[in-house]
PDB file of C-alpha atoms in Angstrom:
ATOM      1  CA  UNK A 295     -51.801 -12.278  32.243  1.00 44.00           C
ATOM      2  CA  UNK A 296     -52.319 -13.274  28.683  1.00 61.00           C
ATOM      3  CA  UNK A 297     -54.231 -14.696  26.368  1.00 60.00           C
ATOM      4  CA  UNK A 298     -54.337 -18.971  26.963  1.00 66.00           C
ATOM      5  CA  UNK A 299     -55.013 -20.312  23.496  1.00 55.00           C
ATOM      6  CA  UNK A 300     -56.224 -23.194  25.362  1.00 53.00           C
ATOM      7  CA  UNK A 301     -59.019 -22.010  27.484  1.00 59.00           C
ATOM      8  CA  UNK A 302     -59.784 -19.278  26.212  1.00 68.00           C
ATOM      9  CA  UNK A 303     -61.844 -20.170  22.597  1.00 75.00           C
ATOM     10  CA  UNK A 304     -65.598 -18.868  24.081  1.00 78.00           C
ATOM     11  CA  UNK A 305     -64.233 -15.188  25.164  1.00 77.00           C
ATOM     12  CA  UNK A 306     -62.145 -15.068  21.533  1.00 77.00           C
ATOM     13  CA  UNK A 307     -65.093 -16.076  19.781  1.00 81.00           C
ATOM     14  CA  UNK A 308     -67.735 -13.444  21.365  1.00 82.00           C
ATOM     15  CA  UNK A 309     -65.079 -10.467  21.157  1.00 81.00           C
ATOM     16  CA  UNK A 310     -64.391 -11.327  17.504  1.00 80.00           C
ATOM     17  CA  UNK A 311     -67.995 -11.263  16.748  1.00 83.00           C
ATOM     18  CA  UNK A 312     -68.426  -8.162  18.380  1.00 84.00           C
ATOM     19  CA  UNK A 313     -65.232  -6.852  16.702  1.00 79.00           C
ATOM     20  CA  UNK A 314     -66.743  -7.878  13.068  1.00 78.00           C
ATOM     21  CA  UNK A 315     -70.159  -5.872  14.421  1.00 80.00           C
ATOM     22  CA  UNK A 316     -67.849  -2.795  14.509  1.00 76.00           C
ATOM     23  CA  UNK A 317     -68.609  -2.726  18.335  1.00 78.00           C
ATOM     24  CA  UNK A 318     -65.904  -0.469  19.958  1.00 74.00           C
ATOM     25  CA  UNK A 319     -65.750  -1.911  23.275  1.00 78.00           C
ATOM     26  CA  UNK A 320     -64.389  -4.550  22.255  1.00 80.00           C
ATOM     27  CA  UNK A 321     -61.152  -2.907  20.763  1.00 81.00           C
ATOM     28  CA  UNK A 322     -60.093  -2.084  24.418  1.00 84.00           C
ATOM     29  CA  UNK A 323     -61.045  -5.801  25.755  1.00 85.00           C
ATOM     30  CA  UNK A 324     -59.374  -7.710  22.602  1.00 84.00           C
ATOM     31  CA  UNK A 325     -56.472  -5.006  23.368  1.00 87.00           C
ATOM     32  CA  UNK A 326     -56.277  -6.274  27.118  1.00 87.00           C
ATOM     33  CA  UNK A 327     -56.486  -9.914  26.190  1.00 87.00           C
ATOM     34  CA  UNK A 328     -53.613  -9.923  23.135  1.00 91.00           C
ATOM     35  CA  UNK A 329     -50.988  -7.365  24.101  1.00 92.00           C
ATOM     36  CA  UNK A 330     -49.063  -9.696  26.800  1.00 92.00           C
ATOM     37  CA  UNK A 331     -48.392 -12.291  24.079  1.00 93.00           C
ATOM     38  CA  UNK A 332     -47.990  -9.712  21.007  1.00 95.00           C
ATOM     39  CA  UNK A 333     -45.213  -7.708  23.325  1.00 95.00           C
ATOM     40  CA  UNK A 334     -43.356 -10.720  24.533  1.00 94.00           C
ATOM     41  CA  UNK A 335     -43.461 -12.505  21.379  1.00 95.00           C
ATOM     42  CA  UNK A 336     -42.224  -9.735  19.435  1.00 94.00           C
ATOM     43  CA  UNK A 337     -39.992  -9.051  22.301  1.00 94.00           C
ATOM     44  CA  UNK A 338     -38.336 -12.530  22.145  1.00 93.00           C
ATOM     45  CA  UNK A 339     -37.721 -12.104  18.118  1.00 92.00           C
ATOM     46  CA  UNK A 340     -36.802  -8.576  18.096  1.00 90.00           C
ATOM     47  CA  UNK A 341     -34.800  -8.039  21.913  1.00 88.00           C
ATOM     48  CA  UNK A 342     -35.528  -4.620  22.214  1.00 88.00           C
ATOM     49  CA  UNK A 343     -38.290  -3.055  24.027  1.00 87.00           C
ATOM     50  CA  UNK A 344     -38.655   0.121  21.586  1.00 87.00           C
ATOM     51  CA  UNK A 345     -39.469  -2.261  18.518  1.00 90.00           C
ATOM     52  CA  UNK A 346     -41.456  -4.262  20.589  1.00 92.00           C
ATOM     53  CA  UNK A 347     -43.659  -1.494  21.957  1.00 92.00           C
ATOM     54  CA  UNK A 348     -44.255  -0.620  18.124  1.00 91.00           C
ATOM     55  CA  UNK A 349     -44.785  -3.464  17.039  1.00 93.00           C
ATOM     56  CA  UNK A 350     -47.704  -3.511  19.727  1.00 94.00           C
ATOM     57  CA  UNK A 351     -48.907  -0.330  18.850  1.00 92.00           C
ATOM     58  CA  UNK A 352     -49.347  -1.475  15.404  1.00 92.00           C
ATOM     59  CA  UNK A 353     -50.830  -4.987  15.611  1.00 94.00           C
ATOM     60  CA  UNK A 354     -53.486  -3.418  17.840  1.00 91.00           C
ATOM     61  CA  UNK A 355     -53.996  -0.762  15.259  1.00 88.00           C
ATOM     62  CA  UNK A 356     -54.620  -3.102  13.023  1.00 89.00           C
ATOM     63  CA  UNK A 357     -57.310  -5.190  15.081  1.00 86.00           C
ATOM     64  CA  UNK A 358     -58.885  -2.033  15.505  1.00 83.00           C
ATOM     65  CA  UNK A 359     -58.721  -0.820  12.058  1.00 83.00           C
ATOM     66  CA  UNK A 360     -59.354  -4.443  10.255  1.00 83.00           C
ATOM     67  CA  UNK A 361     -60.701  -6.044  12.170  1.00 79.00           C
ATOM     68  CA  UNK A 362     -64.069  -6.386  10.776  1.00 78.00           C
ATOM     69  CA  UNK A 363     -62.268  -7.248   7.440  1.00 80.00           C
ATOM     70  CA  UNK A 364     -61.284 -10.743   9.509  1.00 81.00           C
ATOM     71  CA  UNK A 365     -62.805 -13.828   7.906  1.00 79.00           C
ATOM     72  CA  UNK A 366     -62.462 -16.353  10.248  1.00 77.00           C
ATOM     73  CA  UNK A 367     -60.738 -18.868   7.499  1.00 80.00           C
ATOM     74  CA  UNK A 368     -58.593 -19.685  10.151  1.00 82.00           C
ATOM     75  CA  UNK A 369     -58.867 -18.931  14.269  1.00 84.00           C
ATOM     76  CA  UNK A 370     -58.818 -15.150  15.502  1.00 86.00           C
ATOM     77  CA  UNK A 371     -55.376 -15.858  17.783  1.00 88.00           C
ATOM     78  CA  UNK A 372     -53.877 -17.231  14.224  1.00 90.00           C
ATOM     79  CA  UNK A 373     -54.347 -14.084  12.738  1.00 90.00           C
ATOM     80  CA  UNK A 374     -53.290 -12.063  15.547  1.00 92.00           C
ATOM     81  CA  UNK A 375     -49.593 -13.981  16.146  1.00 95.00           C
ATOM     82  CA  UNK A 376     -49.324 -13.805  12.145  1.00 94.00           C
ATOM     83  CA  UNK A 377     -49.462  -9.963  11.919  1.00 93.00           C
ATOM     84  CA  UNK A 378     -47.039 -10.210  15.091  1.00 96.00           C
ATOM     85  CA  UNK A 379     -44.456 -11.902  13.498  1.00 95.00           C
ATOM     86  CA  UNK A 380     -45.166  -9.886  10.242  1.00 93.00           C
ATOM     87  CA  UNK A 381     -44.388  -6.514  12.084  1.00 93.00           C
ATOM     88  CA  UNK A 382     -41.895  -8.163  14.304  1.00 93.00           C
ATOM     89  CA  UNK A 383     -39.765  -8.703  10.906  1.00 91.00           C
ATOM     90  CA  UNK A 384     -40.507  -5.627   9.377  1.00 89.00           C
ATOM     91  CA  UNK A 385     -38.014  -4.629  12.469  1.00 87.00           C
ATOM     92  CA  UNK A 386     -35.427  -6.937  11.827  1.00 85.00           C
ATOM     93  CA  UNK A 387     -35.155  -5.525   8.098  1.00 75.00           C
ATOM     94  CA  UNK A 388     -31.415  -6.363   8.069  1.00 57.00           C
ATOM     95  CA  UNK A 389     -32.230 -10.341   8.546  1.00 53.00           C
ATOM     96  CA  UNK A 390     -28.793 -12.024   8.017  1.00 57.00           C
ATOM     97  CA  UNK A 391     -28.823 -15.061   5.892  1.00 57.00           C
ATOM     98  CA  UNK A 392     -28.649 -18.298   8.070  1.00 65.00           C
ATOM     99  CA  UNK A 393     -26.973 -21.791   8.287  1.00 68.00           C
ATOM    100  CA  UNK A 394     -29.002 -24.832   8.029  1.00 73.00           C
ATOM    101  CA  UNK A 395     -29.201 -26.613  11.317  1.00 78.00           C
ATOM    102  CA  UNK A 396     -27.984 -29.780  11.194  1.00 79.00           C
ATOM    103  CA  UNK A 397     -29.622 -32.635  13.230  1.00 79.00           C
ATOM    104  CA  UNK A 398     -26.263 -34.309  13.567  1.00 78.00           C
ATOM    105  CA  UNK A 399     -24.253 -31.267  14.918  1.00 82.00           C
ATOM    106  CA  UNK A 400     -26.896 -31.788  17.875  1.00 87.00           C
ATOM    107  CA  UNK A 401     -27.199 -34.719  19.025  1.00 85.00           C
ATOM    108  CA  UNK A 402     -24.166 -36.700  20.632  1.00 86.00           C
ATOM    109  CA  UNK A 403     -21.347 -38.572  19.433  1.00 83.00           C
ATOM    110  CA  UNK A 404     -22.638 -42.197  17.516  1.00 85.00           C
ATOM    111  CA  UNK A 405     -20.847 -44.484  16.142  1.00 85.00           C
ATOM    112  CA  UNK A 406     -21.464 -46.430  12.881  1.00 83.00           C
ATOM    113  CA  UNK A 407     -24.447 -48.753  14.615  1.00 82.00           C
ATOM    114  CA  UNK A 408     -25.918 -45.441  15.975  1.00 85.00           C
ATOM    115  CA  UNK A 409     -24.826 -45.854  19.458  1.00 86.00           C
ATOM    116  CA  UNK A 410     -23.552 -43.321  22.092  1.00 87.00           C
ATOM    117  CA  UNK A 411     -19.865 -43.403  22.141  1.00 81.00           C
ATOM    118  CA  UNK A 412     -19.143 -40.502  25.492  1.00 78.00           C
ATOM    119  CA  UNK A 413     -20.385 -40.198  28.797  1.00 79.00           C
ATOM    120  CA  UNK A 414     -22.786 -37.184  28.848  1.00 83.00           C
ATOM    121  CA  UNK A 415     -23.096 -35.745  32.137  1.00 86.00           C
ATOM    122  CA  UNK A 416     -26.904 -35.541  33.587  1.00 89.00           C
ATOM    123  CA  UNK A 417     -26.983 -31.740  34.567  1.00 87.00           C
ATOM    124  CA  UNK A 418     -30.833 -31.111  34.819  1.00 88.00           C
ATOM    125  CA  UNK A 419     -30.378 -31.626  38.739  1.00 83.00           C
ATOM    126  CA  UNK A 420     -28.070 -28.547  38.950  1.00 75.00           C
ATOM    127  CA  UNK A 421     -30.583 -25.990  37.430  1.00 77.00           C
ATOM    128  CA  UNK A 422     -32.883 -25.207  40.355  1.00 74.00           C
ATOM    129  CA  UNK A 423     -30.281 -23.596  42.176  1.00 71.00           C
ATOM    130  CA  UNK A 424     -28.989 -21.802  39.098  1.00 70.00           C
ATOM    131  CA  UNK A 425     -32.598 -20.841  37.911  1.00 71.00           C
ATOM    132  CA  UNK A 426     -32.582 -17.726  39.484  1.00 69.00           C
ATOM    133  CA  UNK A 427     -29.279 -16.562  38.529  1.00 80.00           C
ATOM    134  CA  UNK A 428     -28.844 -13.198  36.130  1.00 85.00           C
ATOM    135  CA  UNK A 429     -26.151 -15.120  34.108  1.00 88.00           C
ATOM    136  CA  UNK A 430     -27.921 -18.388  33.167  1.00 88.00           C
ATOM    137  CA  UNK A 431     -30.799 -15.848  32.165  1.00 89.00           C
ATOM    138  CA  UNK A 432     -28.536 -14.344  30.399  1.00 91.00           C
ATOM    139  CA  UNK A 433     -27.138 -17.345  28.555  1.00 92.00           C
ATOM    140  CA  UNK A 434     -30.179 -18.733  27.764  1.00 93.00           C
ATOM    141  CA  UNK A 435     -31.741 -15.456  25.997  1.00 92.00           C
ATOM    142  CA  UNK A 436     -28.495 -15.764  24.151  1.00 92.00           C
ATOM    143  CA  UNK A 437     -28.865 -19.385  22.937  1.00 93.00           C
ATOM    144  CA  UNK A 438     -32.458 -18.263  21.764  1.00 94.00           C
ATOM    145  CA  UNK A 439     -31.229 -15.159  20.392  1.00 91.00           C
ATOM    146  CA  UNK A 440     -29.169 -17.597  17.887  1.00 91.00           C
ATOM    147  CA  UNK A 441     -31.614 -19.972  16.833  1.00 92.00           C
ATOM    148  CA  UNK A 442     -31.909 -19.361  13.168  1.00 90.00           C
ATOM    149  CA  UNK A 443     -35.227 -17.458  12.544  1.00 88.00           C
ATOM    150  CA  UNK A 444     -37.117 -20.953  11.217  1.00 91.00           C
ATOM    151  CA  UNK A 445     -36.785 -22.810  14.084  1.00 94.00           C
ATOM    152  CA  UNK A 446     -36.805 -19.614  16.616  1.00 95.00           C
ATOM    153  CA  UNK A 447     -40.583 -18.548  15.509  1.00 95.00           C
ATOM    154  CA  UNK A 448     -41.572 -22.523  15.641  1.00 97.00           C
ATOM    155  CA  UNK A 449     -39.539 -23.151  19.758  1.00 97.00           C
ATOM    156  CA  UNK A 450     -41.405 -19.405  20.547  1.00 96.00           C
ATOM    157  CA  UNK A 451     -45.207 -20.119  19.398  1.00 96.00           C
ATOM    158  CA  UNK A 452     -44.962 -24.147  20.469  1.00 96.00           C
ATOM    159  CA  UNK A 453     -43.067 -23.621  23.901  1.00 96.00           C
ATOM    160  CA  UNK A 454     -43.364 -19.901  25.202  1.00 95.00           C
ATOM    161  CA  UNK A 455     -47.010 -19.169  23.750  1.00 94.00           C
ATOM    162  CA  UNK A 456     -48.050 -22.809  24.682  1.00 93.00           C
ATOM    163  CA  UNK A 457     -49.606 -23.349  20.627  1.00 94.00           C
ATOM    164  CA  UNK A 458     -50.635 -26.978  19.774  1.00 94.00           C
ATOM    165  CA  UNK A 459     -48.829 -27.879  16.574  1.00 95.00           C
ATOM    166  CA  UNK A 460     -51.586 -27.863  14.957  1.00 95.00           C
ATOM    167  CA  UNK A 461     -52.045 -23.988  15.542  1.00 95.00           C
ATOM    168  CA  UNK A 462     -48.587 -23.137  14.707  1.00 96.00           C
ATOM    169  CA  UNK A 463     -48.833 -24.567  11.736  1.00 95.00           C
ATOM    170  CA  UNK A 464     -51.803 -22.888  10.982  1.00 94.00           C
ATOM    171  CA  UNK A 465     -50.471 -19.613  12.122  1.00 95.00           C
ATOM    172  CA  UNK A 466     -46.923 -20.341   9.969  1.00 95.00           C
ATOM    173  CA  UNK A 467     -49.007 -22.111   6.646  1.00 92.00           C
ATOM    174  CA  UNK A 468     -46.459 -24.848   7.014  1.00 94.00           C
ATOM    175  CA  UNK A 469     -46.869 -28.978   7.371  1.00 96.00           C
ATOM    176  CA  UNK A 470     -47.384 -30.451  11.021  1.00 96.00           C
ATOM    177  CA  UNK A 471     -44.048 -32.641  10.095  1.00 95.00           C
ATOM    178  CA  UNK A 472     -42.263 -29.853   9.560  1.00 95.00           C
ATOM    179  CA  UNK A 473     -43.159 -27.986  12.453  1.00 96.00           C
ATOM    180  CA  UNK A 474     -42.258 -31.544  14.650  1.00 96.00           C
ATOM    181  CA  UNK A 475     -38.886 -31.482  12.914  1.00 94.00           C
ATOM    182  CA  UNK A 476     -38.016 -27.895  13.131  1.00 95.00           C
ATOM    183  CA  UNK A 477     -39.362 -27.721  17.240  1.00 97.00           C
ATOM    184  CA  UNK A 478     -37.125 -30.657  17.960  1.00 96.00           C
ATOM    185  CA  UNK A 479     -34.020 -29.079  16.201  1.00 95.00           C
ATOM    186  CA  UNK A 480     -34.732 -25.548  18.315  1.00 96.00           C
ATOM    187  CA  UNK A 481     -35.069 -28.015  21.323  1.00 97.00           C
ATOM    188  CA  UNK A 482     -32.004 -29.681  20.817  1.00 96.00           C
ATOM    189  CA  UNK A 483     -30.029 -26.748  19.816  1.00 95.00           C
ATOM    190  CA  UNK A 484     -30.535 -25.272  22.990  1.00 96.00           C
ATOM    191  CA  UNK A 485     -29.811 -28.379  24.767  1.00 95.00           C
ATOM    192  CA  UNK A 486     -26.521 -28.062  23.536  1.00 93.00           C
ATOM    193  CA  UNK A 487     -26.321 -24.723  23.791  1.00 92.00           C
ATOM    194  CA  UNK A 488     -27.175 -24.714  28.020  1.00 92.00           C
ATOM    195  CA  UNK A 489     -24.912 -28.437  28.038  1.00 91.00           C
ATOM    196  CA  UNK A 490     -22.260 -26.269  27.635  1.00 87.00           C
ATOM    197  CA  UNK A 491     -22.937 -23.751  30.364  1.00 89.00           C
ATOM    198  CA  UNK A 492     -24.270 -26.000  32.842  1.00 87.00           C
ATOM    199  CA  UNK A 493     -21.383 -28.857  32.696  1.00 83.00           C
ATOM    200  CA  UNK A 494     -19.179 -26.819  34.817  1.00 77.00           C
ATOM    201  CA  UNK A 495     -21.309 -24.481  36.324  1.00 74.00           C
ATOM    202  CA  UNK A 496     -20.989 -26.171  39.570  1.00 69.00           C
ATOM    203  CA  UNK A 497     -17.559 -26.345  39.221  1.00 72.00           C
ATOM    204  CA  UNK A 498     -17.451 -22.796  38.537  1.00 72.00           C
ATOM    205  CA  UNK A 499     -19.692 -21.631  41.699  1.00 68.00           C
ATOM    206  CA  UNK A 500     -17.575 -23.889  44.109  1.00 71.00           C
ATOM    207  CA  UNK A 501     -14.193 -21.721  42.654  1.00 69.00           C
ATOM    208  CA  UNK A 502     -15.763 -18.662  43.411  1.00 62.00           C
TER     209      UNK A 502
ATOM    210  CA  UNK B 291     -33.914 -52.995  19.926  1.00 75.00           C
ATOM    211  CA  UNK B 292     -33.588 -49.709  18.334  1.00 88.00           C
ATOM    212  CA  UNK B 293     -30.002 -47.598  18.171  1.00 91.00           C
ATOM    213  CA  UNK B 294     -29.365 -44.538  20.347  1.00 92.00           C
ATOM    214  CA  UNK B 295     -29.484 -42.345  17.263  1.00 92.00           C
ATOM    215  CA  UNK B 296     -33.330 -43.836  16.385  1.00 92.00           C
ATOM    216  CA  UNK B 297     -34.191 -42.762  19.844  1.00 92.00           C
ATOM    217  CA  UNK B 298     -32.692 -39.614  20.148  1.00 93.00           C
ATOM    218  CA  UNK B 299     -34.055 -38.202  16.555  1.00 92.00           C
ATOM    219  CA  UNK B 300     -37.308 -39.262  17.956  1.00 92.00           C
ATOM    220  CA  UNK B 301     -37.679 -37.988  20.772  1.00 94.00           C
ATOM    221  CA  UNK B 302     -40.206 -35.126  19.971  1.00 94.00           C
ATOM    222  CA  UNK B 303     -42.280 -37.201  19.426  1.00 95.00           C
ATOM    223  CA  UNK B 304     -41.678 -40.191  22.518  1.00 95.00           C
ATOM    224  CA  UNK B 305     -42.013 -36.543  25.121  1.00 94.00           C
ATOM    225  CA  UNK B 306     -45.119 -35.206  23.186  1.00 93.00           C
ATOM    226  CA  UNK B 307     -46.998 -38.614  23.511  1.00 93.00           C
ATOM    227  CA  UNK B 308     -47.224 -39.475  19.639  1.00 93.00           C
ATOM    228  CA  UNK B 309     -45.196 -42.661  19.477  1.00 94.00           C
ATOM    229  CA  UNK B 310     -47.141 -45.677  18.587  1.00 94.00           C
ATOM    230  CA  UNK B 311     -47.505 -48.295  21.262  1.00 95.00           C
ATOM    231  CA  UNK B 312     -44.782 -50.379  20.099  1.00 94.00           C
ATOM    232  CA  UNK B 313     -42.179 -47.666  19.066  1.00 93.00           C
ATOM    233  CA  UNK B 314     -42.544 -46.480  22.671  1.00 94.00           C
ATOM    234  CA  UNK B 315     -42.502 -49.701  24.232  1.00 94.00           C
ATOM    235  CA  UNK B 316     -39.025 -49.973  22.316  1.00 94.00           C
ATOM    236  CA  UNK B 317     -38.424 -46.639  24.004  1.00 92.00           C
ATOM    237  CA  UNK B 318     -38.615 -47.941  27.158  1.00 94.00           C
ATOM    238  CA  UNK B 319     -36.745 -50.799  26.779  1.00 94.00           C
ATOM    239  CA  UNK B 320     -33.782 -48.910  25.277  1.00 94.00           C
ATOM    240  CA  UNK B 321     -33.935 -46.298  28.462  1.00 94.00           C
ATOM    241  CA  UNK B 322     -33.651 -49.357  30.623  1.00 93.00           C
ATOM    242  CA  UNK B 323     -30.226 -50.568  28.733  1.00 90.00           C
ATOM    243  CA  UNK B 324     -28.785 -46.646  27.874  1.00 92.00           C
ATOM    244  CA  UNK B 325     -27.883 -44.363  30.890  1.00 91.00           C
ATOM    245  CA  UNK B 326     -26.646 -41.923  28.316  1.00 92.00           C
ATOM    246  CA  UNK B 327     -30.008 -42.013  26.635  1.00 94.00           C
ATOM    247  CA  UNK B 328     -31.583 -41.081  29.698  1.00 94.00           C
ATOM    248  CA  UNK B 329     -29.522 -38.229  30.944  1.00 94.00           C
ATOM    249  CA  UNK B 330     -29.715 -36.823  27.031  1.00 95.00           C
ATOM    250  CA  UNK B 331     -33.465 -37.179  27.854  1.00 95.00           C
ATOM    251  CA  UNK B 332     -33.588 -35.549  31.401  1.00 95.00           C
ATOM    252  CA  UNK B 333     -31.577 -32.509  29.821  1.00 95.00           C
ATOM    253  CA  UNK B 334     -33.868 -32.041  26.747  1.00 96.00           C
ATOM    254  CA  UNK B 335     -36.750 -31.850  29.029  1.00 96.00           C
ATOM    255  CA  UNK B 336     -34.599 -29.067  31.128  1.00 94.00           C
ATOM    256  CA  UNK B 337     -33.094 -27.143  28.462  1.00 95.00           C
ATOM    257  CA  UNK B 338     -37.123 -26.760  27.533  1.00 95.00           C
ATOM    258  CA  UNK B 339     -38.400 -26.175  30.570  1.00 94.00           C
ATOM    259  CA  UNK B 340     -35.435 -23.483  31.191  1.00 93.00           C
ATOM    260  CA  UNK B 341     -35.961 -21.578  28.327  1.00 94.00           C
ATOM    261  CA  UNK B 342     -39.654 -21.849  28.188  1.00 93.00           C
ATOM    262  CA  UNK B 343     -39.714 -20.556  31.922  1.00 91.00           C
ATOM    263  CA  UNK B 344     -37.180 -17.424  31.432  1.00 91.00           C
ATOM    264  CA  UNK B 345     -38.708 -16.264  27.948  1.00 92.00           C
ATOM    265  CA  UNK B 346     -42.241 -16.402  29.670  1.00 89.00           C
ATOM    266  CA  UNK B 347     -41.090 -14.401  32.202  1.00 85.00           C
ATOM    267  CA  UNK B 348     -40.161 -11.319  29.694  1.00 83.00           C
ATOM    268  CA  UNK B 349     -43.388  -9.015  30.505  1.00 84.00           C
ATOM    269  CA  UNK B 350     -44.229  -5.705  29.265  1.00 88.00           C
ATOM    270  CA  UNK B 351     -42.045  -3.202  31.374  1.00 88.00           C
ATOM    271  CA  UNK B 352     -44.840  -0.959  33.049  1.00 89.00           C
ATOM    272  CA  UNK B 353     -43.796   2.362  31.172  1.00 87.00           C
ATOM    273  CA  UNK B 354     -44.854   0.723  28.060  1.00 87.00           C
ATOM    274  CA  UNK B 355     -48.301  -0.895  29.880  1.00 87.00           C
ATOM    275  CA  UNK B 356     -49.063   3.213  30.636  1.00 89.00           C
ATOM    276  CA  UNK B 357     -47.929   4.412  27.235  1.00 88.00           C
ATOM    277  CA  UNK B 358     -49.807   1.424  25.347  1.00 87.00           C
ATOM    278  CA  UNK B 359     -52.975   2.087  27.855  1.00 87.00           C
ATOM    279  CA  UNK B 360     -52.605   5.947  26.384  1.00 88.00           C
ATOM    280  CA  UNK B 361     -52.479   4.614  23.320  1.00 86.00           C
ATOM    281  CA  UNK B 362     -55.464   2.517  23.419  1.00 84.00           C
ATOM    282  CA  UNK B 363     -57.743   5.023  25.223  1.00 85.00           C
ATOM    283  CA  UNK B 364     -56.894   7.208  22.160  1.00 84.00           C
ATOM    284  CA  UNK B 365     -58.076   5.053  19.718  1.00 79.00           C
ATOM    285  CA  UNK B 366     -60.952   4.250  22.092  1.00 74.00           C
ATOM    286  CA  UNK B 367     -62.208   8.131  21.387  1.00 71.00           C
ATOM    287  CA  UNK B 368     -61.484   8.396  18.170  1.00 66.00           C
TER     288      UNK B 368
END
């Protein structure tokens, strides 16, 4: 269970006040609520549970310890997935410099009026049956594992943590239109990515 | 009627709702005339729904629920 951005605005705003009143019960509540989307989110950036349990550690820390420094310019959650990705990166000192995505290495062949020139095959009907499989796990960690770091942090607070855009751009300081157009590139770059694996994994199941 | 490539660089916005009434009209009307369109749609929404689903599912391993729990008790007393 963690914390619903969606739902849960009354309980956030009543621990944060209680936070800012230096009230120490709250710590442990606030601690409760957060650390579900602090661990996975760093978990899904960093991939390894030692960082991620640090990185934990110290946003909590943090809450605890500044807490009643917070100003409430923007919303408490903000705040708390900022430090996140903060510490997060702090783990990934070696960050290696990344490749542009480019919208037309996604999407499907064109041709010069803009129209689609192959036959794509339709393979969302295959993935129920593979959903439960350790390899298309696998795969698809890997696909989000190389989404370059922009449009990773933008596909992991819009789609996993369920953010409006509004919020992620709030929590990145960067314009709605360019959180649209960097979601949509981490959407279709995984698209690809899964096309790939799923065009012949029934072919490859029936071999086997 | 609009192009394949209008469609499919738009279609963040056509799934999320924020089209305009007209654009998405035009939406439909290409979907109706562009099989290809369609399946590109049907496996944008399942390459998000498959990722979305399996990165969700990565929870704290329980070893580092007890040690954060430890660690939050501590700071609790301090």
């Amino acid at each position: 269970m963690g914390f619903d951005p969606t739902k849960d605005k009354a309980i956030e705003e009543q621990l944060v006040k209680d936070l800012q009143a230096g009230k120490v019960s709250s710590f442990e509540q606030l601690a409760n609520l957060y650390q579900k989307n602090i661990y996975t989110l760093s978990f899904n950036l960093t991939r390894n549970a030692t960082d991620s349990q640090d990185v934990t550690q110290e946003v909590l820390l943090t809450l605890f310890k500044k807490g009643h420094t917070f100003q409430g310019k923007s919303a408490f959650s903000s705040w708390v997935y900022r430090i996140t990705l903060n510490a997060s990166y702090m783990k990934l000192r070696t960050r290696k410099k990344e490749p542009n995505l480019s919208i037309e290495d996604l999407l499907p062949s064109l041709n010069g009026a803009g129209f689609q020139q192959e036959k794509l095959q339709d393979w969302s009907e295959n993935t129920e049956a593979a959903f439960f499989d350790k390899e298309t796990r696998r795969v698809i960690q890997k696909a989000v594992d190389l989404l370059p770091d922009k449009e990773k942090v933008v596909f992991l607070l819009r789609d996993v943590e369920g953010l409006s855009t509004e919020k992620v751009s709030e929590v990145l300081e960067i314009t709605i239109p360019a959180i649209k157009s960097r979601l949509h590139r981490a959407r279709l770059f995984l698209r690809k990515k899964l096309a790939s694996y799923f065009e012949d994994y029934k072919t490859r199941k029936e071999r086997k | 009627m609009i192009c394949c490539k209008e469609c499919l660089e738009l279609l963040h916005d056509y799934i999320e709702g924020e089209l305009s009434a007209e654009v998405h009209a035009s939406f439909e009307d290409h979907f109706e005339d562009c099989p290809p369109c369609i399946v590109f749609l049907n496996t944008y929404k399942a390459a998000i729904h498959m990722s979305q689903t399996t990165l969700k599912s990565n929870d704290i391993p329980d070893i580092v629920k007890e040690r954060l729990k430890k660690f939050i008790d501590k700071n609790k007393a301090e």
